[in-house]
Short mmCIF file of C-alpha atoms in Angstrom, two decimals:
data_model
loop_
_atom_site.label_atom_id
_atom_site.label_comp_id
_atom_site.label_asym_id
_atom_site.label_seq_id
_atom_site.Cartn_x
_atom_site.Cartn_y
_atom_site.Cartn_z
CA UNK A 50 27.14 21.56 -13.74
CA UNK A 51 24.82 20.95 -10.80
CA UNK A 52 25.96 22.83 -7.70
CA UNK A 53 23.34 21.68 -5.20
CA UNK A 54 22.63 18.25 -3.63
CA UNK A 55 20.32 17.06 -6.37
CA UNK A 56 20.10 13.46 -5.17
CA UNK A 57 18.85 14.51 -1.73
CA UNK A 58 16.45 16.88 -3.46
CA UNK A 59 15.06 13.98 -5.49
CA UNK A 60 14.79 11.68 -2.48
CA UNK A 61 13.09 14.14 -0.13
CA UNK A 62 10.95 16.31 -2.42
CA UNK A 63 8.03 13.89 -1.86
CA UNK A 64 8.39 14.44 1.88
CA UNK A 65 8.04 18.20 1.30
CA UNK A 66 4.77 17.34 -0.41
CA UNK A 67 3.77 15.29 2.65
CA UNK A 68 4.37 18.29 4.92
CA UNK A 69 2.25 20.48 2.65
CA UNK A 70 -0.55 17.91 2.63
CA UNK A 71 -0.58 17.84 6.43
CA UNK A 72 -1.54 21.54 6.36
CA UNK A 73 -4.55 20.96 4.07
CA UNK A 74 -7.97 19.98 5.36
CA UNK A 75 -9.00 16.41 4.55
CA UNK A 76 -12.19 17.55 2.79
CA UNK A 77 -10.32 19.66 0.22
CA UNK A 78 -9.82 16.67 -2.03
CA UNK A 79 -9.03 18.42 -5.29
CA UNK A 80 -6.43 20.63 -3.62
CA UNK A 81 -4.87 17.53 -2.03
CA UNK A 82 -4.73 15.76 -5.40
CA UNK A 83 -3.25 18.83 -7.08
CA UNK A 84 -0.53 19.31 -4.45
CA UNK A 85 0.44 15.63 -4.63
CA UNK A 86 0.54 15.69 -8.43
CA UNK A 87 2.59 18.91 -8.55
CA UNK A 88 5.03 17.43 -6.02
CA UNK A 89 5.48 14.33 -8.17
CA UNK A 90 5.87 16.48 -11.29
CA UNK A 91 8.52 18.62 -9.61
CA UNK A 92 10.45 15.49 -8.69
CA UNK A 93 10.18 14.20 -12.25
CA UNK A 94 11.64 17.49 -13.50
CA UNK A 95 14.52 17.10 -11.03
CA UNK A 96 15.21 13.59 -12.36
CA UNK A 97 15.25 14.97 -15.93
CA UNK A 98 17.83 17.57 -14.84
CA UNK A 99 19.84 14.75 -13.27
CA UNK A 100 19.84 12.72 -16.50
CA UNK A 101 20.76 15.75 -18.60
CA UNK A 102 23.82 16.35 -16.41
CA UNK A 103 24.75 12.67 -16.08
CA UNK A 104 27.98 11.61 -17.79
CA UNK A 105 27.11 8.40 -19.62
CA UNK A 106 30.69 7.76 -20.72
CA UNK A 107 31.94 6.68 -17.29
CA UNK A 108 31.08 3.96 -14.81
CA UNK A 109 32.02 6.14 -11.82
CA UNK A 110 29.49 7.08 -9.17
CA UNK A 111 28.28 10.61 -9.79
CA UNK A 112 26.75 13.41 -7.68
CA UNK A 113 27.89 11.61 -4.54
CA UNK A 114 26.67 13.07 -1.25
CA UNK A 115 28.39 11.92 1.93
CA UNK A 116 27.49 13.00 5.45
CA UNK A 117 28.13 11.44 8.85
CA UNK A 118 24.82 10.29 10.28
CA UNK A 119 25.50 8.18 13.39
CA UNK A 120 29.23 8.78 13.63
CA UNK A 121 29.85 6.52 16.63
CA UNK A 122 28.54 3.52 14.66
CA UNK A 123 30.08 4.45 11.34
CA UNK A 124 26.69 5.00 9.73
CA UNK A 125 26.65 7.53 6.91
CA UNK A 126 24.19 9.24 4.68
CA UNK A 127 25.89 8.13 1.45
CA UNK A 128 24.07 8.39 -1.86
CA UNK A 129 25.23 8.39 -5.47
CA UNK A 130 24.04 7.43 -8.93
CA UNK A 131 25.58 5.44 -11.79
CA UNK A 132 24.44 3.80 -15.01
CA UNK A 133 22.72 0.95 -13.15
CA UNK A 134 20.48 3.25 -11.11
CA UNK A 135 20.02 6.35 -13.30
CA UNK A 136 17.19 4.91 -15.43
CA UNK A 137 15.47 3.48 -12.36
CA UNK A 138 15.40 6.94 -10.81
CA UNK A 139 13.69 8.49 -13.79
CA UNK A 140 11.34 5.47 -14.05
CA UNK A 141 10.31 5.94 -10.40
CA UNK A 142 9.55 9.65 -10.74
CA UNK A 143 7.82 9.15 -14.11
CA UNK A 144 5.58 6.29 -12.96
CA UNK A 145 4.78 8.17 -9.74
CA UNK A 146 3.31 11.05 -11.75
CA UNK A 147 1.23 8.64 -13.84
CA UNK A 148 0.03 6.71 -10.78
CA UNK A 149 -1.02 9.79 -8.81
CA UNK A 150 -2.82 11.27 -11.82
CA UNK A 151 -4.68 7.97 -12.32
CA UNK A 152 -6.32 8.32 -8.89
CA UNK A 153 -8.26 11.49 -9.77
CA UNK A 154 -11.59 9.68 -10.00
CA UNK A 155 -10.57 6.28 -8.65
CA UNK A 156 -9.74 7.31 -5.06
CA UNK A 157 -12.61 9.23 -3.49
CA UNK A 158 -12.32 8.31 0.19
CA UNK A 159 -9.47 9.22 2.56
CA UNK A 160 -7.69 11.01 -0.27
CA UNK A 161 -5.31 12.85 2.04
CA UNK A 162 -4.08 9.65 3.67
CA UNK A 163 -3.64 7.98 0.30
CA UNK A 164 -1.51 10.78 -1.11
CA UNK A 165 0.63 10.99 2.03
CA UNK A 166 1.27 7.23 1.92
CA UNK A 167 2.08 7.36 -1.79
CA UNK A 168 4.59 10.20 -1.50
CA UNK A 169 6.28 8.48 1.44
CA UNK A 170 6.50 5.35 -0.69
CA UNK A 171 8.19 7.35 -3.47
CA UNK A 172 10.85 8.59 -1.05
CA UNK A 173 11.53 5.04 0.13
CA UNK A 174 11.92 3.72 -3.42
CA UNK A 175 14.26 6.50 -4.50
CA UNK A 176 16.36 6.04 -1.37
CA UNK A 177 16.79 2.34 -2.14
CA UNK A 178 18.11 3.06 -5.65
CA UNK A 179 20.57 5.73 -4.50
CA UNK A 180 21.98 4.39 -1.20
CA UNK A 181 25.58 3.19 -1.01
CA UNK A 182 25.59 2.74 2.76
CA UNK A 183 24.08 -0.65 3.61
CA UNK A 184 22.41 0.62 6.77
CA UNK A 185 20.86 3.54 4.88
CA UNK A 186 19.78 1.13 2.15
CA UNK A 187 18.09 -1.10 4.72
CA UNK A 188 16.30 1.88 6.30
CA UNK A 189 14.85 2.95 2.96
CA UNK A 190 14.02 -0.69 2.13
CA UNK A 191 11.94 -0.93 5.31
CA UNK A 192 10.47 2.59 5.00
CA UNK A 193 8.93 1.49 1.71
CA UNK A 194 6.98 -1.37 3.34
CA UNK A 195 4.52 0.52 5.53
CA UNK A 196 3.14 2.92 2.91
CA UNK A 197 2.58 0.02 0.50
CA UNK A 198 0.95 -1.98 3.30
CA UNK A 199 -1.53 0.84 3.91
CA UNK A 200 -2.17 1.44 0.20
CA UNK A 201 -3.25 -2.19 -0.13
CA UNK A 202 -4.86 -2.63 3.31
CA UNK A 203 -6.92 0.59 3.37
CA UNK A 204 -7.76 1.30 -0.27
CA UNK A 205 -7.67 -2.23 -1.68
CA UNK A 206 -10.36 -4.76 -2.61
CA UNK A 207 -12.47 -7.14 -0.57
CA UNK A 208 -9.50 -9.27 0.56
CA UNK A 209 -7.19 -6.31 1.08
CA UNK A 210 -6.20 -7.13 4.67
CA UNK A 211 -5.14 -10.66 3.74
CA UNK A 212 -3.13 -9.39 0.77
CA UNK A 213 -1.49 -6.59 2.77
CA UNK A 214 -0.45 -8.86 5.63
CA UNK A 215 0.87 -11.47 3.20
CA UNK A 216 2.90 -8.80 1.40
CA UNK A 217 4.53 -7.48 4.54
CA UNK A 218 5.23 -10.90 6.08
CA UNK A 219 6.94 -12.19 2.95
CA UNK A 220 9.02 -9.06 2.57
CA UNK A 221 10.03 -8.81 6.23
CA UNK A 222 11.14 -12.44 6.46
CA UNK A 223 13.65 -11.88 3.69
CA UNK A 224 14.61 -8.47 5.05
CA UNK A 225 15.54 -9.80 8.48
CA UNK A 226 17.94 -12.35 7.01
CA UNK A 227 19.45 -9.61 4.87
CA UNK A 228 19.91 -7.49 8.00
CA UNK A 229 21.94 -10.29 9.62
CA UNK A 230 24.16 -10.46 6.55
CA UNK A 231 24.59 -6.66 6.59
CA UNK A 232 25.70 -6.79 10.22
CA UNK A 233 28.19 -9.56 9.39
CA UNK A 234 29.67 -7.41 6.62
CA UNK A 235 29.84 -4.47 9.04
CA UNK A 236 32.00 -6.36 11.53
CA UNK A 237 34.00 -8.07 8.79
CA UNK A 238 34.76 -4.67 7.28
CA UNK A 239 36.23 -3.60 10.64
CA UNK A 240 38.60 -6.58 10.60
CA UNK A 241 39.96 -5.55 7.20
CA UNK A 242 40.04 -1.77 7.58
CA UNK A 243 39.98 -1.09 11.31
CA UNK A 244 36.92 1.08 10.69
CA UNK A 245 33.30 0.29 11.47
CA UNK A 246 31.40 1.23 8.31
CA UNK A 247 28.50 0.14 6.12
CA UNK A 248 30.05 1.85 3.10
CA UNK A 249 29.67 -0.48 0.10
CA UNK A 250 32.45 1.21 -1.86
CA UNK A 251 34.87 0.62 1.03
CA UNK A 252 33.84 -3.04 1.26
CA UNK A 253 34.45 -3.58 -2.44
CA UNK A 254 37.87 -1.91 -2.24
CA UNK A 255 39.16 -3.48 0.97
CA UNK A 256 37.34 -6.73 1.80
CA UNK A 257 38.04 -10.22 0.56
CA UNK A 258 35.44 -12.77 1.64
CA UNK A 259 36.12 -16.51 1.58
CA UNK A 260 34.04 -18.31 -1.09
CA UNK A 261 32.38 -20.56 1.50
CA UNK A 262 31.32 -17.56 3.57
CA UNK A 263 30.05 -15.82 0.47
CA UNK A 264 27.52 -18.60 -0.06
CA UNK A 265 25.71 -17.85 3.21
CA UNK A 266 25.84 -14.09 2.75
CA UNK A 267 24.69 -14.32 -0.85
CA UNK A 268 21.80 -16.58 0.18
CA UNK A 269 20.64 -14.08 2.82
CA UNK A 270 20.69 -11.14 0.42
CA UNK A 271 19.34 -13.17 -2.50
CA UNK A 272 16.31 -14.41 -0.54
CA UNK A 273 15.24 -10.85 0.23
CA UNK A 274 15.70 -9.83 -3.39
CA UNK A 275 14.09 -12.99 -4.81
CA UNK A 276 10.96 -12.34 -2.74
CA UNK A 277 10.79 -8.77 -3.99
CA UNK A 278 11.27 -9.68 -7.69
CA UNK A 279 9.37 -12.08 -7.13
CA UNK A 280 11.06 -15.25 -8.32
CA UNK A 281 9.46 -18.68 -8.30
CA UNK A 282 8.64 -20.11 -5.72
CA UNK A 283 8.56 -16.87 -3.67
CA UNK A 284 5.97 -15.24 -5.93
CA UNK A 285 2.70 -16.15 -4.24
CA UNK A 286 2.26 -12.79 -2.50
CA UNK A 287 2.31 -10.89 -5.80
CA UNK A 288 -1.02 -11.88 -7.44
CA UNK A 289 -2.91 -11.21 -4.20
CA UNK A 290 -1.22 -7.84 -3.73
CA UNK A 291 -1.84 -6.80 -7.34
CA UNK A 292 -5.47 -7.90 -7.49
CA UNK A 293 -6.39 -6.33 -4.15
CA UNK A 294 -4.37 -3.12 -4.51
CA UNK A 295 -6.00 0.03 -5.90
CA UNK A 296 -5.03 0.89 -9.47
CA UNK A 297 -2.30 3.35 -8.43
CA UNK A 298 -0.90 0.75 -6.04
CA UNK A 299 -0.74 -1.86 -8.79
CA UNK A 300 0.93 0.63 -11.15
CA UNK A 301 3.70 1.51 -8.70
CA UNK A 302 4.05 -2.08 -7.47
CA UNK A 303 4.60 -3.42 -10.99
CA UNK A 304 6.32 -0.33 -12.30
CA UNK A 305 8.92 0.18 -9.59
CA UNK A 306 8.77 -2.00 -6.47
CA UNK A 307 9.55 -5.28 -8.23
CA UNK A 308 12.69 -3.70 -9.70
CA UNK A 309 14.13 -3.27 -6.23
CA UNK A 310 14.80 -7.00 -6.13
CA UNK A 311 16.65 -7.22 -9.43
CA UNK A 312 18.48 -3.98 -8.63
CA UNK A 313 19.65 -5.56 -5.37
CA UNK A 314 21.18 -8.48 -7.27
CA UNK A 315 23.11 -6.08 -9.51
CA UNK A 316 24.17 -3.60 -6.85
CA UNK A 317 25.07 -5.93 -3.96
CA UNK A 318 24.93 -9.68 -4.65
CA UNK A 319 27.14 -9.80 -7.72
CA UNK A 320 29.97 -7.42 -6.75
CA UNK A 321 30.12 -8.33 -3.03
CA UNK A 322 29.77 -12.11 -3.43
CA UNK A 323 31.06 -12.97 -6.93
CA UNK A 324 32.09 -16.57 -6.15
CA UNK A 325 28.70 -17.36 -4.64
CA UNK A 326 26.94 -15.64 -7.55
CA UNK A 327 28.84 -17.85 -9.98
CA UNK A 328 28.06 -21.00 -8.01
CA UNK A 329 24.38 -20.13 -7.63
CA UNK A 330 24.08 -19.07 -11.27
CA UNK A 331 22.67 -22.36 -12.68
CA UNK A 332 20.12 -22.67 -9.88
CA UNK A 333 18.93 -19.10 -10.19
CA UNK A 334 18.67 -19.42 -13.96
CA UNK A 335 16.57 -22.58 -13.52
CA UNK A 336 14.23 -20.75 -11.12
CA UNK A 337 14.00 -17.85 -13.56
CA UNK A 338 13.11 -20.23 -16.40
CA UNK A 339 10.46 -21.92 -14.27
CA UNK A 340 9.04 -18.48 -13.49
CA UNK A 341 8.97 -17.56 -17.18
CA UNK A 342 7.13 -20.70 -18.28
CA UNK A 343 4.99 -21.12 -15.16
CA UNK A 344 3.98 -17.45 -15.08
CA UNK A 345 2.94 -17.62 -18.70
CA UNK A 346 0.93 -20.84 -18.35
CA UNK A 347 -0.88 -19.62 -15.22
CA UNK A 348 -1.64 -16.29 -16.93
CA UNK A 349 -3.31 -18.17 -19.78
CA UNK A 350 -5.96 -19.68 -17.49
CA UNK A 351 -6.86 -16.54 -15.55
CA UNK A 352 -10.42 -15.27 -15.77
CA UNK A 353 -9.65 -11.88 -14.19
CA UNK A 354 -7.77 -9.44 -16.45
CA UNK A 355 -5.88 -7.91 -13.53
CA UNK A 356 -4.87 -11.33 -12.25
CA UNK A 357 -3.62 -12.22 -15.75
CA UNK A 358 -1.44 -9.12 -15.87
CA UNK A 359 -0.20 -9.86 -12.33
CA UNK A 360 0.96 -13.37 -13.20
CA UNK A 361 2.53 -12.07 -16.40
CA UNK A 362 4.85 -10.00 -14.18
CA UNK A 363 6.27 -13.24 -12.75
CA UNK A 364 7.23 -14.27 -16.29
CA UNK A 365 8.58 -10.87 -17.32
CA UNK A 366 10.69 -10.47 -14.20
CA UNK A 367 12.00 -13.98 -14.81
CA UNK A 368 13.51 -12.62 -18.03
CA UNK A 369 15.15 -9.80 -16.08
CA UNK A 370 16.79 -12.25 -13.66
CA UNK A 371 17.85 -14.43 -16.59
CA UNK A 372 19.69 -11.51 -18.19
CA UNK A 373 21.48 -10.60 -14.97
CA UNK A 374 22.89 -14.11 -14.55
CA UNK A 375 23.95 -14.41 -18.17
CA UNK A 376 27.07 -12.58 -16.90
CA UNK A 377 27.74 -10.73 -20.14
CA UNK A 378 27.20 -7.28 -21.58
CA UNK A 379 24.19 -8.10 -23.72
CA UNK A 380 22.33 -10.00 -21.01
CA UNK A 381 22.89 -7.50 -18.22
CA UNK A 382 22.24 -4.42 -20.39
CA UNK A 383 19.07 -6.03 -21.68
CA UNK A 384 18.05 -6.87 -18.13
CA UNK A 385 18.33 -3.27 -16.91
CA UNK A 386 16.52 -1.99 -19.99
CA UNK A 387 13.82 -4.63 -19.50
CA UNK A 388 13.24 -3.34 -15.96
CA UNK A 389 12.32 -0.01 -17.54
CA UNK A 390 10.26 -1.69 -20.25
CA UNK A 391 8.30 -3.76 -17.77
CA UNK A 392 7.65 -0.71 -15.61
CA UNK A 393 6.26 1.21 -18.59
CA UNK A 394 4.25 -1.56 -20.25
CA UNK A 395 2.87 -3.38 -17.22
CA UNK A 396 2.21 -0.12 -15.41
CA UNK A 397 0.21 0.97 -18.48
CA UNK A 398 -1.72 -2.32 -18.51
CA UNK A 399 -2.72 -1.95 -14.87
CA UNK A 400 -3.81 1.64 -15.49
CA UNK A 401 -5.94 0.60 -18.46
CA UNK A 402 -7.49 -2.23 -16.47
CA UNK A 403 -8.31 0.31 -13.76
CA UNK A 404 -10.04 2.56 -16.31
CA UNK A 405 -12.35 -0.21 -17.50
CA UNK A 406 -13.01 -1.30 -13.91
CA UNK A 407 -14.18 2.21 -13.02
CA UNK A 408 -16.77 1.93 -15.79
CA UNK A 409 -17.97 -1.66 -15.34
CA UNK A 410 -16.94 -2.54 -11.78
CA UNK A 411 -15.78 -5.92 -12.99
CA UNK A 412 -12.51 -7.29 -14.34
CA UNK A 413 -13.77 -10.71 -15.41
CA UNK A 414 -12.95 -11.51 -19.03
CA UNK A 415 -16.33 -13.19 -19.57
CA UNK A 416 -18.11 -9.94 -18.65
CA UNK A 417 -16.73 -8.19 -21.71
CA UNK A 418 -16.54 -8.90 -25.44
CA UNK A 419 -16.71 -6.59 -28.42
CA UNK A 420 -15.99 -3.41 -26.48
CA UNK A 421 -13.65 -2.20 -29.24
CA UNK A 422 -16.87 -1.18 -31.03
CA UNK A 423 -17.86 1.24 -28.27
CA UNK A 424 -14.39 2.18 -26.92
CA UNK A 425 -12.13 2.34 -30.01
CA UNK A 426 -9.50 4.67 -28.52
CA UNK A 427 -9.24 2.58 -25.36
CA UNK A 428 -9.01 -0.62 -27.41
CA UNK A 429 -6.26 0.81 -29.59
CA UNK A 430 -4.21 1.92 -26.58
CA UNK A 431 -4.68 -1.45 -24.88
CA UNK A 432 -3.61 -3.36 -27.99
CA UNK A 433 -0.45 -1.25 -28.38
CA UNK A 434 0.53 -1.84 -24.75
CA UNK A 435 -0.32 -5.57 -24.98
CA UNK A 436 1.88 -5.93 -28.07
CA UNK A 437 4.74 -4.19 -26.28
CA UNK A 438 4.29 -6.57 -23.35
CA UNK A 439 4.77 -9.59 -25.60
CA UNK A 440 7.79 -8.05 -27.32
CA UNK A 441 6.59 -7.10 -30.79
CA UNK A 442 9.50 -5.72 -32.87
CA UNK A 443 9.39 -1.95 -32.87
CA UNK A 444 8.24 -1.81 -29.24
CA UNK A 445 10.27 -1.58 -26.05
CA UNK A 446 9.65 -5.18 -24.99
CA UNK A 447 11.40 -6.54 -28.07
CA UNK A 448 14.67 -4.71 -27.41
CA UNK A 449 15.01 -5.92 -23.82
CA UNK A 450 14.03 -9.52 -24.54
CA UNK A 451 16.25 -9.67 -27.63
CA UNK A 452 19.34 -8.57 -25.69
CA UNK A 453 18.55 -10.92 -22.79
CA UNK A 454 18.09 -13.91 -25.11
CA UNK A 455 21.22 -12.93 -27.05
CA UNK A 456 23.18 -12.82 -23.79
CA UNK A 457 21.77 -16.16 -22.65
CA UNK A 458 22.57 -17.80 -26.00
CA UNK A 459 26.20 -16.84 -25.38
CA UNK A 460 26.06 -18.42 -21.93
CA UNK A 461 23.91 -21.51 -22.46
CA UNK A 462 21.95 -22.34 -25.61
CA UNK A 463 19.57 -24.77 -23.87
CA UNK A 464 18.53 -22.20 -21.30
CA UNK A 465 18.01 -19.65 -24.07
CA UNK A 466 15.77 -22.00 -26.05
CA UNK A 467 13.62 -22.71 -22.99
CA UNK A 468 13.32 -18.97 -22.31
CA UNK A 469 12.23 -18.39 -25.90
CA UNK A 470 9.20 -20.60 -25.34
CA UNK A 471 8.11 -18.06 -22.73
CA UNK A 472 7.84 -15.43 -25.47
CA UNK A 473 5.50 -17.72 -27.39
CA UNK A 474 3.36 -18.41 -24.33
CA UNK A 475 3.17 -14.67 -23.62
CA UNK A 476 1.82 -14.03 -27.12
CA UNK A 477 -0.80 -16.73 -26.62
CA UNK A 478 -2.26 -15.55 -23.30
CA UNK A 479 -2.09 -11.82 -24.05
CA UNK A 480 -3.59 -11.95 -27.54
CA UNK A 481 -6.24 -14.46 -26.44
CA UNK A 482 -7.27 -12.08 -23.67
CA UNK A 483 -7.40 -9.13 -26.10
CA UNK A 484 -9.53 -11.13 -28.51
CA UNK A 485 -12.07 -12.13 -25.82
CA UNK A 486 -12.33 -8.67 -24.27
CA UNK A 487 -12.32 -6.39 -27.31
CA UNK A 488 -13.55 -8.30 -30.34
CA UNK A 489 -16.65 -10.18 -31.38
CA UNK A 490 -20.22 -9.09 -30.72
CA UNK A 491 -21.31 -6.87 -27.84
CA UNK A 492 -23.69 -9.26 -26.09
CA UNK A 493 -24.01 -7.63 -22.67
CA UNK A 494 -26.19 -4.51 -22.48
CA UNK A 495 -23.92 -2.78 -19.96
CA UNK A 496 -21.06 -2.91 -22.45
CA UNK A 497 -23.08 -1.14 -25.16
CA UNK A 498 -23.22 2.13 -23.20
CA UNK A 499 -19.57 2.28 -22.14
CA UNK A 500 -17.90 5.65 -22.70
CA UNK A 501 -14.49 5.83 -24.32
CA UNK A 502 -11.55 7.22 -22.33
CA UNK A 503 -11.71 10.96 -21.70
CA UNK A 504 -9.06 13.65 -22.27
CA UNK A 505 -7.47 13.17 -18.83
CA UNK A 506 -7.12 9.43 -19.35
CA UNK A 507 -5.70 9.96 -22.84
CA UNK A 508 -3.10 12.36 -21.44
CA UNK A 509 -2.05 9.62 -19.01
CA UNK A 510 -1.63 6.89 -21.60
CA UNK A 511 0.06 8.96 -24.34
CA UNK A 512 3.43 9.40 -22.50
CA UNK A 513 3.57 5.66 -21.85
CA UNK A 514 2.91 4.86 -25.52
CA UNK A 515 5.56 7.38 -26.55
CA UNK A 516 8.07 5.60 -24.29
CA UNK A 517 7.05 2.23 -25.75
CA UNK A 518 7.91 3.30 -29.29
CA UNK A 519 10.90 5.47 -28.37
CA UNK A 520 12.72 2.62 -26.64
CA UNK A 521 11.53 0.16 -29.27
CA UNK A 522 12.76 2.15 -32.26
CA UNK A 523 15.75 4.03 -30.84
CA UNK A 524 17.13 2.48 -27.64
CA UNK A 525 20.65 3.87 -28.10
CA UNK A 526 20.33 6.77 -25.58
CA UNK A 527 19.19 4.37 -22.88
CA UNK A 528 21.82 1.72 -23.56
CA UNK A 529 24.60 4.33 -23.65
CA UNK A 530 23.74 5.27 -20.06
CA UNK A 531 23.78 1.63 -18.96
CA UNK A 532 26.77 0.06 -20.70
CA UNK A 533 29.81 1.59 -18.92
CA UNK A 534 28.47 0.62 -15.48
CA UNK A 535 27.52 -2.86 -16.67
CA UNK A 536 31.00 -3.33 -18.11
CA UNK A 537 32.50 -2.20 -14.81
CA UNK A 538 30.26 -4.63 -12.91
CA UNK A 539 31.35 -7.53 -15.10
CA UNK A 540 35.01 -6.57 -14.59
CA UNK A 541 34.45 -6.28 -10.83
CA UNK A 542 32.93 -9.76 -10.63
CA UNK A 543 35.74 -11.13 -12.77
CA UNK A 544 38.51 -9.46 -10.75
CA UNK A 545 37.07 -10.34 -7.33
CA UNK A 546 36.14 -13.91 -8.15
CA UNK A 547 38.37 -16.68 -6.89
CA UNK A 548 36.26 -19.42 -8.44
CA UNK A 549 37.57 -21.63 -11.21
CA UNK A 550 34.22 -23.26 -12.02
CA UNK A 551 33.24 -20.48 -14.40
CA UNK A 552 35.49 -19.15 -17.12
CA UNK A 553 35.19 -15.40 -17.61
CA UNK A 554 36.44 -15.23 -21.16
CA UNK A 555 36.76 -11.81 -22.69
CA UNK A 556 33.90 -12.45 -25.09
CA UNK A 557 31.63 -12.81 -22.05
CA UNK A 558 32.52 -9.29 -20.97
CA UNK A 559 32.56 -7.44 -24.24
CA UNK A 560 33.04 -3.72 -23.98
CA UNK A 561 30.48 -1.39 -25.58
CA UNK A 562 33.09 -0.30 -28.09
CA UNK A 563 34.26 -3.75 -29.14
CA UNK A 564 33.69 -5.05 -32.63
CA UNK A 565 31.75 -8.14 -31.54
CA UNK A 566 29.27 -6.20 -29.49
CA UNK A 567 28.76 -3.84 -32.40
CA UNK A 568 28.00 -6.78 -34.70
CA UNK A 569 25.62 -8.51 -32.31
CA UNK A 570 23.57 -5.51 -31.22
CA UNK A 571 24.05 -3.11 -34.08
CA UNK A 572 20.36 -2.89 -34.92
CA UNK A 573 19.58 -2.11 -31.31
CA UNK A 574 22.15 0.48 -30.32
CA UNK A 575 23.33 2.04 -33.53
CA UNK A 576 20.51 1.78 -36.03
CA UNK A 577 17.07 2.74 -34.87
CA UNK A 578 15.56 1.88 -38.25
CA UNK A 579 16.88 -1.65 -37.97
CA UNK A 580 14.86 -2.27 -34.83
CA UNK A 581 11.68 -1.15 -36.51
CA UNK A 582 12.32 -3.68 -39.25
#
């Protein structure tokens, strides 16, 4: 049993690394890289310890740490972890290690500033996933913005300033509306309890918000989260940010930052505003479906590999939103698992694109062709990751998309059919890109002398490929962590909802142990061999 504040240790270990980096001279680049990498590795080890001690049989918050922060205003340092956030914590620490290690030869200027900004960003992301005090959540949400702004604006491409400013403007517009809604909840909580507090657990236990009021509050929160996902039509900042960001920035942006939006829906929008969530459900599903199809079609016409992967994130995150608003066990569980899958697969794609860019200083598809002949290991790794991105059975992408589509079929068959077309489009644009980049004749002289990935780059991609097949073949350990908290969330929405427009039948909230769930998802959660088939 853990006897020390492990959650605070996980949140603030990167800041210890920042303090150490401040003591190192800016010209000692290898020492700076090593300290940053060791800091990220230490935090990853802490997250492994957390998972090993996490009780996956309960939906209760665990390892809760509560401390008065600004007592006169009822602001607390309140953090805890449950099945919704546990996998996102380990994803954040895991991807942070990969991203920092990927910069070894890619970032050569202002290395100290880059590593400081990256470690500060890691603290902000972890704080968002663990906060249960709305004020603390908002602080971490905003803390995350500046480091990402500098990562794009200082170390990005030719249009980095434009992309960085666009990123921060979009995010802050949504954040300010969310802040107004947080303040409303703060004063409303006082009316119900007589206590000024931003404690989410207290609000869920004591507050009852009128359905009409919920609509406005839900809209304020949902806009901030929709921008972060990003959902159509709030997605236009993402391709610019991805294309202009350095490789490590793209990895962490796709791998973790986008998940903050979908996490916000699960953690705050659904339990706090269940009536509004139910009323908005058809509209949000429609926007998610548009994002799935639109993102896929736009990806198919991209000439830049990095831009293609960026637009594919719009489609993939559309699937995540779709699963959340299926309002059933399969959809929501698949959605959380797909957040992890997208972080692994898309993060790997951006890293691989960065490797080829370091060699050729171009990302244009037409500048390649036939490079599988000269870079066979790289081509093999890229193909595996591309197949996982399109959801090939036996890979992680299949498990998440299968559960999401299964959940949506239970909710609305028409929506599920439309979403399925997105899977087909994804196969078209991804495999067409692979064919043009890796196969055929090597016609350009510069491509004939390309060197295959070295030992350091292979060490970076191997853990990601292992995760791709582990989740794809045997997802049971991951789903077991998720399911109790998802079940509790569904019950919370059901119990708190006053709406009659949506019928929460028991088969829409099937427990992990129920016979129907076992029948529907048996090959995914109880038979690893079945998934491989």
